[in-house]
Short mmCIF file of C-alpha atoms in Angstrom, two decimals:
data_model
loop_
_atom_site.label_atom_id
_atom_site.label_comp_id
_atom_site.label_asym_id
_atom_site.label_seq_id
_atom_site.Cartn_x
_atom_site.Cartn_y
_atom_site.Cartn_z
CA MET C 1087 103.62 109.41 87.66
CA GLY C 1088 104.09 105.76 86.77
CA ALA C 1089 104.76 104.63 90.33
CA GLN C 1090 104.81 100.92 89.60
CA PHE C 1091 106.74 101.15 86.32
CA ALA C 1092 108.93 104.14 87.18
CA PHE C 1093 112.02 101.93 87.20
CA VAL C 1094 111.72 101.48 83.42
CA GLU C 1095 112.38 105.15 82.64
CA LYS C 1096 116.14 104.94 83.07
CA TYR C 1097 116.33 101.88 80.83
CA ASP C 1098 113.98 102.90 78.02
CA LYS C 1099 112.35 106.32 78.23
CA ASP C 1100 110.20 105.79 75.14
CA LEU C 1101 108.63 102.62 76.50
CA TYR C 1102 107.99 104.33 79.81
CA GLU C 1103 106.58 107.64 78.56
CA ASP C 1104 104.69 106.40 75.50
CA TYR C 1105 102.90 103.43 77.05
CA LEU C 1106 103.58 102.56 80.68
CA VAL C 1107 102.57 105.88 82.24
CA GLY C 1108 99.21 105.78 80.48
CA LEU C 1109 98.76 102.09 81.22
CA GLU C 1110 99.04 102.70 84.91
CA LYS C 1111 97.13 105.94 85.39
CA ASP C 1112 94.19 104.81 83.21
CA SER C 1113 93.93 101.27 84.59
CA ARG C 1114 90.83 102.06 86.68
CA LEU C 1115 89.39 104.57 84.22
CA ARG C 1116 89.80 103.28 80.65
CA VAL C 1117 90.53 99.58 80.45
CA ASP C 1118 90.10 99.48 76.64
CA THR C 1119 92.82 102.03 75.90
CA CYS C 1120 95.02 100.31 78.47
CA ALA C 1121 94.67 97.04 76.60
CA HIS C 1122 95.82 98.74 73.40
CA ASP C 1123 98.76 100.38 75.19
CA LEU C 1124 99.66 96.99 76.66
CA ARG C 1125 99.97 95.53 73.17
CA CYS C 1126 102.14 98.49 72.11
CA ALA C 1127 104.35 98.02 75.18
CA LEU C 1128 104.73 94.34 74.31
CA GLU C 1129 105.72 95.25 70.75
CA ARG C 1130 108.33 97.63 72.15
CA LEU C 1131 109.70 94.92 74.44
CA VAL C 1132 110.06 92.49 71.54
CA LYS C 1133 111.92 95.17 69.58
CA LEU C 1134 114.27 95.73 72.53
CA VAL C 1135 114.90 91.98 72.77
CA MET C 1136 115.85 91.89 69.10
CA GLN C 1137 118.19 94.85 69.57
CA LYS C 1138 119.81 93.14 72.55
CA CYS C 1139 120.36 90.01 70.43
CA ASN C 1140 121.70 92.16 67.59
CA VAL C 1141 119.30 90.52 65.17
CA ASP C 1142 117.84 92.36 62.18
CA ASP C 1143 114.08 92.28 61.70
CA ASN C 1144 114.39 91.00 58.13
CA ASP C 1145 116.86 88.30 59.10
CA LEU C 1146 114.60 87.08 61.89
CA ARG C 1147 111.63 87.06 59.53
CA ASP C 1148 113.50 85.02 56.90
CA ALA C 1149 114.66 82.54 59.55
CA TYR C 1150 111.11 82.17 60.81
CA ARG C 1151 109.68 81.56 57.35
CA GLU C 1152 111.97 78.55 57.00
CA ILE C 1153 110.18 76.82 59.87
CA ALA C 1154 106.70 78.43 59.74
CA LYS C 1155 103.75 76.35 58.60
CA GLY C 1156 100.79 77.25 56.43
CA ASP C 1157 99.75 80.85 56.12
CA ARG C 1158 102.10 81.87 58.95
CA LYS C 1159 104.88 82.03 56.33
CA ASN C 1160 103.24 85.10 54.77
CA LYS C 1161 102.70 87.04 57.98
CA TRP C 1162 105.10 89.01 60.10
CA ASP C 1163 103.30 90.48 63.05
CA LEU C 1164 103.77 90.49 66.81
CA ALA C 1165 102.63 86.87 67.14
CA ASN C 1166 105.15 85.70 64.54
CA LYS C 1167 108.01 87.66 66.08
CA MET C 1168 107.35 86.16 69.50
CA ALA C 1169 107.05 82.70 67.97
CA ALA C 1170 110.38 83.21 66.17
CA LEU C 1171 112.17 84.33 69.35
CA ASN C 1172 110.73 81.33 71.19
CA ALA C 1173 111.66 78.78 68.48
CA PRO C 1174 114.69 76.69 69.66
CA VAL C 1175 116.11 76.30 66.17
CA ILE C 1176 116.15 80.07 65.72
CA TRP C 1177 117.44 81.18 69.10
CA LYS C 1178 120.22 78.60 68.83
CA LYS C 1179 121.18 80.26 65.56
CA LEU C 1180 121.33 83.46 67.54
CA GLY C 1181 123.95 81.83 69.74
CA ARG C 1182 121.74 81.55 72.84
CA LYS C 1183 121.16 78.60 75.13
CA THR C 1184 117.62 79.75 75.92
CA SER C 1185 115.01 81.95 74.36
CA PRO C 1186 116.01 85.63 74.45
CA LEU C 1187 112.52 86.49 75.72
CA PRO C 1188 112.47 86.77 79.53
CA ALA C 1189 110.81 83.82 81.18
CA VAL C 1190 107.63 84.39 83.18
CA SER C 1191 104.85 82.19 84.52
CA GLN C 1192 101.66 81.58 82.57
CA THR C 1193 98.73 83.96 82.45
CA ARG C 1194 95.27 83.01 83.67
CA LEU C 1195 92.72 85.25 81.99
CA LEU C 1196 88.93 85.25 81.87
CA TYR C 1197 87.71 84.85 78.28
CA GLN C 1198 84.48 85.92 76.62
CA ASN C 1199 82.99 82.44 77.02
CA GLY C 1200 83.17 82.79 80.80
CA GLU C 1201 86.06 80.37 81.23
CA TYR C 1202 89.58 80.98 82.49
CA LYS C 1203 92.42 80.02 80.17
CA PHE C 1204 96.02 79.28 81.07
CA GLU C 1205 98.53 80.12 78.36
CA ASN C 1206 102.04 81.32 77.66
CA ALA C 1207 102.42 84.78 79.19
CA TYR C 1208 103.35 86.42 75.90
CA GLU C 1209 100.29 84.95 74.20
CA GLY C 1210 98.07 86.02 77.08
CA LEU C 1211 99.39 89.59 77.04
CA ARG C 1212 99.07 89.78 73.26
CA ASN C 1213 95.53 88.40 73.30
CA PHE C 1214 94.43 90.86 75.97
CA GLY C 1215 96.10 93.67 74.07
CA ASN C 1216 94.26 92.64 70.91
CA ALA C 1217 90.93 92.77 72.77
CA GLY C 1218 91.38 96.51 73.17
CA SER C 1219 92.43 97.15 69.58
CA HIS C 1220 89.20 96.48 67.67
CA ASP C 1221 87.31 99.78 68.09
CA GLY C 1222 84.84 98.30 70.54
CA GLN C 1223 84.18 95.07 68.63
CA ILE C 1224 83.94 91.98 70.85
CA ARG C 1225 85.50 88.72 69.64
CA ARG C 1226 84.56 85.55 71.46
CA ASN C 1227 88.06 84.08 71.23
CA GLU C 1228 89.65 86.93 73.19
CA PRO C 1229 89.89 87.80 76.90
CA ARG C 1230 87.32 90.04 78.52
CA LEU C 1231 88.24 93.68 79.02
CA THR C 1232 88.07 93.59 82.82
CA TYR C 1233 90.10 95.34 85.47
CA ASP C 1234 91.12 91.99 87.00
CA ASN C 1235 92.42 90.76 83.64
CA LEU C 1236 94.28 94.03 83.14
CA VAL C 1237 95.92 93.92 86.58
CA HIS C 1238 96.99 90.32 86.00
CA CYS C 1239 98.57 91.35 82.70
CA LEU C 1240 100.29 94.37 84.24
CA ALA C 1241 101.78 92.19 86.96
CA LYS C 1242 103.18 89.84 84.29
CA LEU C 1243 104.50 92.76 82.24
CA HIS C 1244 106.13 94.16 85.37
CA ASP C 1245 107.90 90.83 85.93
CA LEU C 1246 109.00 90.66 82.28
CA LEU C 1247 110.49 94.14 82.36
CA LYS C 1248 112.25 93.59 85.67
CA SER C 1249 113.81 90.44 84.26
CA PHE C 1250 114.75 91.93 80.91
CA PHE C 1251 116.39 95.03 82.40
CA ASN C 1252 117.72 93.10 85.40
CA ALA C 1253 116.15 95.85 87.52
CA LYS C 1254 116.87 94.54 90.98
CA GLU C 1255 115.94 97.90 92.46
CA ALA C 1256 112.32 97.62 91.34
CA ALA C 1257 109.83 96.90 94.12
CA PRO C 1258 107.26 94.11 93.70
CA PHE C 1259 104.19 95.06 91.69
CA ASN C 1260 101.33 96.39 93.85
CA ALA C 1261 98.07 97.14 92.03
CA ASP C 1262 96.74 99.14 95.00
CA LEU C 1263 99.57 101.67 94.53
CA MET C 1264 99.07 102.25 90.81
CA ASP C 1265 98.55 105.86 89.79
CA ILE C 1266 94.96 107.01 89.24
CA GLY C 1267 94.56 109.71 86.62
CA GLU C 1268 96.61 112.73 87.68
CA TYR C 1269 97.23 111.34 91.13
CA SER C 1270 100.26 109.40 92.29
CA ILE C 1271 99.02 107.02 94.97
CA THR C 1272 101.09 107.16 98.14
CA GLU C 1273 98.96 104.91 100.30
CA SER C 1274 96.15 102.39 99.89
CA LEU C 1275 93.68 103.08 102.69
CA GLY C 1276 91.69 99.91 102.04
CA ASN C 1277 87.96 99.43 102.45
CA PRO C 1278 86.51 102.44 104.29
CA SER C 1279 84.47 101.83 107.42
CA ASP C 1280 81.47 103.54 105.82
CA GLY C 1281 81.61 101.27 102.77
CA LYS C 1282 78.41 99.34 103.55
CA ARG C 1283 76.45 102.57 103.73
CA THR C 1284 78.07 104.68 101.00
CA ARG C 1285 78.95 101.73 98.71
CA CYS C 1286 82.53 103.02 98.55
CA MET C 1287 84.69 99.93 97.99
CA HIS C 1288 88.19 101.39 98.44
CA GLU C 1289 89.99 104.57 99.46
CA TYR C 1290 93.40 105.82 98.36
CA LEU C 1291 95.62 108.71 99.41
CA GLY C 1292 97.16 110.44 96.41
CA VAL C 1293 99.08 113.56 95.43
CA ARG C 1294 99.36 115.62 92.27
CA GLU C 1295 101.40 118.62 91.22
CA SER C 1296 99.52 121.84 90.50
CA GLY C 1297 100.60 125.01 88.71
CA ALA C 1298 103.97 126.18 87.44
CA ARG C 1299 105.49 125.99 90.94
CA GLY C 1300 104.59 122.34 91.21
CA ALA C 1301 102.58 122.84 94.40
CA ILE C 1302 101.44 119.58 95.92
CA ARG C 1303 97.73 118.82 96.23
CA TYR C 1304 96.65 115.89 98.37
CA ALA C 1305 93.56 113.85 97.64
CA ILE C 1306 91.39 111.16 99.13
CA LEU C 1307 90.16 109.07 96.20
CA ARG C 1308 87.04 107.01 96.82
CA GLN C 1309 86.34 104.16 94.42
CA TYR C 1310 82.85 102.82 93.70
CA LEU C 1311 81.63 99.98 91.53
CA ARG C 1312 80.11 101.66 88.50
CA GLY C 1313 76.34 101.45 88.57
CA ASP C 1314 76.32 100.48 92.24
CA VAL C 1315 75.52 104.06 93.26
CA THR C 1316 73.53 106.75 91.49
CA GLU C 1317 75.16 109.58 89.58
CA GLU C 1318 73.34 111.97 91.94
CA LEU C 1319 75.00 110.42 94.98
CA LEU C 1320 78.45 110.38 93.37
CA LYS C 1321 78.18 114.08 92.63
CA HIS C 1322 76.30 115.07 95.77
CA ASN C 1323 79.27 116.60 97.59
CA MET C 1324 79.88 118.75 94.51
CA ASP C 1325 76.21 119.73 94.30
CA PHE C 1326 76.15 120.51 98.03
CA ARG C 1327 79.22 122.73 97.74
CA ASP C 1328 77.83 124.50 94.67
CA ALA C 1329 74.45 125.09 96.33
CA VAL C 1330 76.07 126.53 99.48
CA THR C 1331 78.24 128.91 97.43
CA GLU C 1332 75.70 129.72 94.73
CA ASP C 1333 75.37 133.38 95.74
CA ASP C 1334 79.07 133.88 96.47
CA PRO C 1335 81.73 131.32 95.43
CA ASP C 1336 84.06 132.65 98.14
CA ASP C 1337 81.45 132.32 100.87
CA ALA C 1338 81.94 128.64 101.71
CA PRO C 1339 82.06 127.91 105.44
CA ARG C 1340 85.41 126.69 106.74
CA GLY C 1341 85.15 122.96 107.08
CA LEU C 1342 83.46 122.40 103.73
CA ILE C 1343 85.63 120.45 101.27
CA ARG C 1344 85.82 122.89 98.36
CA ASP C 1345 87.51 120.80 95.68
CA VAL C 1346 85.55 117.64 94.90
CA ARG C 1347 85.57 116.05 91.48
CA LEU C 1348 84.33 112.94 89.71
CA LEU C 1349 87.21 111.60 87.62
CA GLU C 1350 86.47 111.34 83.92
CA ALA C 1351 86.29 107.71 82.83
CA GLY C 1352 85.59 105.74 79.66
CA VAL C 1353 85.22 101.96 79.53
CA SER C 1354 85.63 101.20 83.22
CA GLU C 1355 84.13 99.16 86.03
CA PHE C 1356 84.63 101.99 88.51
CA SER C 1357 83.58 105.51 89.37
CA ILE C 1358 86.14 107.48 91.36
CA VAL C 1359 85.52 110.65 93.36
CA ALA C 1360 88.50 112.76 94.46
CA TYR C 1361 88.45 115.08 97.48
CA GLU C 1362 91.38 117.52 97.27
CA PHE C 1363 93.20 119.23 100.13
CA ARG C 1364 96.12 121.66 100.40
CA HIS C 1365 97.61 119.54 103.22
CA LYS C 1366 97.71 115.83 103.92
CA PRO C 1367 94.31 114.64 105.19
CA LEU C 1368 93.87 112.17 108.03
CA ARG C 1369 90.78 110.32 109.08
CA LEU C 1370 89.50 111.72 112.35
CA ARG C 1371 90.16 108.40 114.09
CA ASP C 1372 93.81 108.53 113.08
CA ALA C 1373 94.24 112.22 113.92
CA LEU C 1374 92.78 112.20 117.44
CA PRO C 1375 95.79 110.59 119.19
CA GLN C 1376 97.97 113.44 117.88
CA LEU C 1377 95.79 116.26 119.25
CA SER C 1378 96.30 117.97 122.59
CA GLN C 1379 93.40 118.75 124.91
CA GLU C 1380 93.25 122.34 123.67
CA GLU C 1381 93.50 121.28 120.02
CA ARG C 1382 90.55 118.89 120.43
CA LEU C 1383 88.48 121.74 121.86
CA GLN C 1384 89.43 124.00 118.95
CA LEU C 1385 88.53 121.26 116.47
CA CYS C 1386 85.04 121.03 117.97
CA GLY C 1387 84.74 124.80 117.70
CA GLU C 1388 85.65 124.75 114.00
CA ILE C 1389 83.07 122.03 113.28
CA ALA C 1390 80.38 123.80 115.27
CA THR C 1391 81.04 127.07 113.42
CA CYS C 1392 80.69 125.31 110.06
CA PHE C 1393 77.31 123.87 111.04
CA GLN C 1394 76.18 127.16 112.54
CA GLU C 1395 76.76 128.86 109.18
CA LEU C 1396 75.01 126.11 107.24
CA HIS C 1397 71.98 126.04 109.54
CA ALA C 1398 71.72 129.84 109.39
CA ARG C 1399 71.56 129.95 105.59
CA LYS C 1400 68.21 130.72 103.97
CA PRO C 1401 67.31 128.09 103.06
CA ALA C 1402 69.25 126.06 105.63
CA PHE C 1403 71.61 123.19 104.78
CA TYR C 1404 71.82 120.03 106.86
CA HIS C 1405 74.14 117.03 106.97
CA ARG C 1406 71.65 114.37 108.18
CA LEU C 1407 74.19 111.55 108.60
CA LEU C 1408 77.14 113.12 110.39
CA THR C 1409 79.48 110.58 112.03
CA HIS C 1410 83.19 110.44 112.81
CA GLU C 1411 83.58 108.88 109.34
CA SER C 1412 82.47 112.17 107.78
CA VAL C 1413 85.46 114.12 109.10
CA TYR C 1414 88.98 114.45 107.72
CA VAL C 1415 91.59 116.50 109.56
CA CYS C 1416 94.58 118.42 108.10
CA ASP C 1417 97.50 120.01 109.93
CA LEU C 1418 98.00 123.48 108.45
CA GLY C 1419 100.79 124.36 110.88
CA LYS C 1420 104.46 125.05 110.13
CA ASP C 1421 107.79 124.59 111.87
CA GLY C 1422 106.45 122.11 114.38
CA VAL C 1423 103.51 124.31 115.41
CA HIS C 1424 100.23 122.49 114.78
CA LYS C 1425 97.13 124.08 113.31
CA TRP C 1426 94.47 121.42 112.91
CA ARG C 1427 91.55 122.02 110.56
CA PRO C 1428 88.49 119.77 110.05
CA TYR C 1429 86.97 119.06 106.62
CA ILE C 1430 83.58 117.39 106.35
CA LYS C 1431 82.02 115.16 103.70
CA PHE C 1432 78.32 115.79 103.01
CA ASP C 1433 77.48 112.53 101.22
CA PHE C 1434 73.79 112.74 102.12
CA GLY C 1435 73.44 116.48 102.85
CA LYS C 1436 70.04 118.14 102.60
CA ILE C 1437 69.92 120.68 99.78
CA MET C 1438 66.82 122.87 100.03
CA THR C 1439 65.76 123.13 96.40
CA GLY C 1440 62.72 122.37 94.35
CA ASP C 1441 64.79 120.35 91.87
CA ALA C 1442 64.16 116.65 92.51
CA ASN C 1443 67.47 115.81 90.83
CA PHE C 1444 69.34 116.98 93.92
CA THR C 1445 67.58 114.75 96.44
CA VAL C 1446 69.39 111.76 97.87
CA LEU C 1447 66.92 111.11 100.69
CA GLY C 1448 66.36 107.56 99.47
CA ASP C 1449 70.08 106.91 99.53
CA ALA C 1450 70.32 108.49 102.99
CA LEU C 1451 67.50 106.28 104.32
CA ARG C 1452 69.17 103.15 102.96
CA ALA C 1453 72.53 104.24 104.40
CA LYS C 1454 70.94 104.90 107.81
CA ASP C 1455 69.30 101.47 107.79
CA ARG C 1456 72.65 99.79 107.10
CA VAL C 1457 74.26 101.18 110.25
CA ARG C 1458 75.17 98.29 112.52
CA GLU C 1459 78.38 99.34 114.31
CA LYS C 1460 77.84 100.74 117.79
CA GLU C 1461 80.41 103.49 117.27
CA VAL C 1462 78.34 104.76 114.32
CA GLU C 1463 74.83 103.82 115.42
CA LYS C 1464 75.07 106.18 118.39
CA TYR C 1465 75.26 109.16 115.99
CA ILE C 1466 71.71 108.63 114.72
CA SER C 1467 68.66 110.00 116.50
CA MET C 1468 65.74 107.82 115.46
CA ASP C 1469 63.25 110.45 116.69
CA ALA C 1470 64.84 113.08 114.47
CA TRP C 1471 64.78 110.74 111.49
CA ASP C 1472 61.18 109.67 112.09
CA GLN C 1473 60.14 113.34 112.07
CA GLN C 1474 62.73 114.33 109.43
CA ASP C 1475 63.85 117.02 111.83
CA TRP C 1476 67.25 117.50 110.20
CA GLU C 1477 68.38 120.33 112.45
CA TYR C 1478 67.93 118.15 115.51
CA ALA C 1479 69.52 115.19 113.67
CA ASP C 1480 72.62 117.35 113.13
CA CYS C 1481 72.65 118.62 116.73
CA TRP C 1482 72.40 115.08 118.11
CA ALA C 1483 75.24 113.90 115.87
CA LEU C 1484 77.37 116.93 116.73
CA SER C 1485 76.92 116.17 120.43
CA VAL C 1486 78.11 112.60 119.90
CA LEU C 1487 80.99 113.79 117.71
CA PHE C 1488 82.11 116.37 120.27
CA GLY C 1489 82.09 113.66 122.95
CA ASP C 1490 84.37 111.44 120.86
CA ILE C 1491 86.71 114.31 119.99
CA LEU C 1492 86.94 115.73 123.51
CA CYS C 1493 87.58 112.26 124.98
CA GLY C 1494 90.26 111.70 122.34
CA GLU C 1495 88.93 108.45 120.86
CA ILE C 1496 86.10 106.99 118.81
CA ARG C 1497 84.03 105.18 121.41
CA SER C 1498 81.40 102.45 121.18
CA ARG C 1499 79.07 104.44 123.47
CA VAL C 1500 78.03 108.06 123.80
CA ALA C 1501 80.33 110.08 126.05
CA GLU C 1502 78.64 111.17 129.26
CA MET C 1503 79.22 114.45 131.08
CA SER C 1504 81.52 112.70 133.55
CA ASP C 1505 83.64 111.34 130.66
CA ILE C 1506 84.12 114.82 129.25
CA GLU C 1507 85.02 116.26 132.64
CA LYS C 1508 87.52 113.43 133.21
CA ALA C 1509 89.09 114.35 129.85
CA GLY C 1510 89.96 117.73 131.40
CA TYR C 1511 87.09 119.99 130.34
CA GLY C 1512 84.89 122.10 132.55
CA GLN C 1513 81.30 121.53 133.55
CA GLU C 1514 80.04 124.19 131.15
CA ILE C 1515 81.39 122.33 128.13
CA ALA C 1516 80.10 118.97 129.41
CA GLU C 1517 76.63 120.44 129.98
CA MET C 1518 76.60 122.06 126.53
CA VAL C 1519 77.34 118.69 124.87
CA ASP C 1520 74.55 117.08 126.88
CA ASP C 1521 72.08 119.91 126.14
CA LEU C 1522 72.90 119.74 122.43
CA MET C 1523 71.85 116.09 122.40
CA ARG C 1524 68.67 116.86 124.33
CA GLY C 1525 67.81 119.61 121.87
CA THR C 1526 67.64 122.33 124.51
CA VAL C 1527 70.42 124.33 122.83
CA GLY C 1528 71.38 124.81 119.21
CA VAL C 1529 74.63 125.03 117.31
CA GLY C 1530 74.93 128.76 117.97
CA GLU C 1531 75.03 128.17 121.74
CA ALA C 1532 77.57 125.40 121.21
CA VAL C 1533 79.84 127.79 119.31
CA ALA C 1534 79.63 130.35 122.10
CA VAL C 1535 80.58 127.82 124.80
CA LEU C 1536 83.37 126.24 122.78
CA SER C 1537 84.89 129.64 122.01
CA GLY C 1538 84.71 130.66 125.67
CA GLU C 1539 82.26 133.52 125.11
#
């Protein structure tokens, strides 16, 4: 944990464990508590500066009171300590040519009045820290508790600590690689291609340790602007999984992502959904170049089997908006032997239930209408959608998906039979893909052909 501030641990373990770990992992989940922890971290830094200068707290206070004006003479808080360490007459008494506080550029924070304010970095950090230390009370003369303000402050704090500890080994601060909750972020995946339809604004690849053995769990974390999507849509993959396994928790089809969770958050601008895997997940687009001809065929078979099981349930379950963006791929193999396994997101899946709380048809319609890219548009059968024939909608999309997988790339047009045959597959497979799109065969027939039965 503490990826961005991990360098601090060897210099001051208390600062790192008591404040910086929480600051980082909660930055997208609880900005108010982060602001309070930021103030505490700043207090710790000031204490370390005083220790480095070998100056006693009482001596520094007495020296400050000699130059303080008005009611500042009777106070001795964080603001006064920073003012004392920045006062030339005092730090010269300490035998220093410059202030003992590390130099850093000004902060630029958004305040409650809607204006940005430039100020000394220490004042800016303290003011933002104060904004999170009033039990929810808002004061107009303080910065807003926003993620952007927090990240700006964390970047300044990172610079201060690097300078103070002379930590040349520390990498530059990168907000996109900050920990999120339990997850250490290993890669920022950027804005997902389905963002316009799902409203997901950013994806991250993370890992966490699980159990006494410290087993690694991988996760795709999808970040949404809070309030931009409904709670029903955020939790829909969880509801879909629970509905499919309602009769038997162990009866989930292979290909269904079993571990999906909405991260608990407090005062935050974001909602974050985590999809967990036992092995590192890849987007289908990124995995395809690594798959052999036979492995691509097996991948199609796995996906077809998953949909066959879902369609055969009573009541049946449907995806409705299957595209290449719905599929992650993991390599379960060992010792250089690959074993590729598909895992499918059901963001807009059809759950056959009388409970209106589970419907996301409106969200699915809006998502469908936002499709503009040719490589995604081809997955949607307008006839199936007009008739709300979800079985045919899935079969059409599966046909398109199989064409992309078998040809080894995400294409802007639907793969034709000749394309599939050129990719090295027989006429029977090419005809099955074509028939699946025409609706003359179902998923069961597709499974039989793909498995060579």
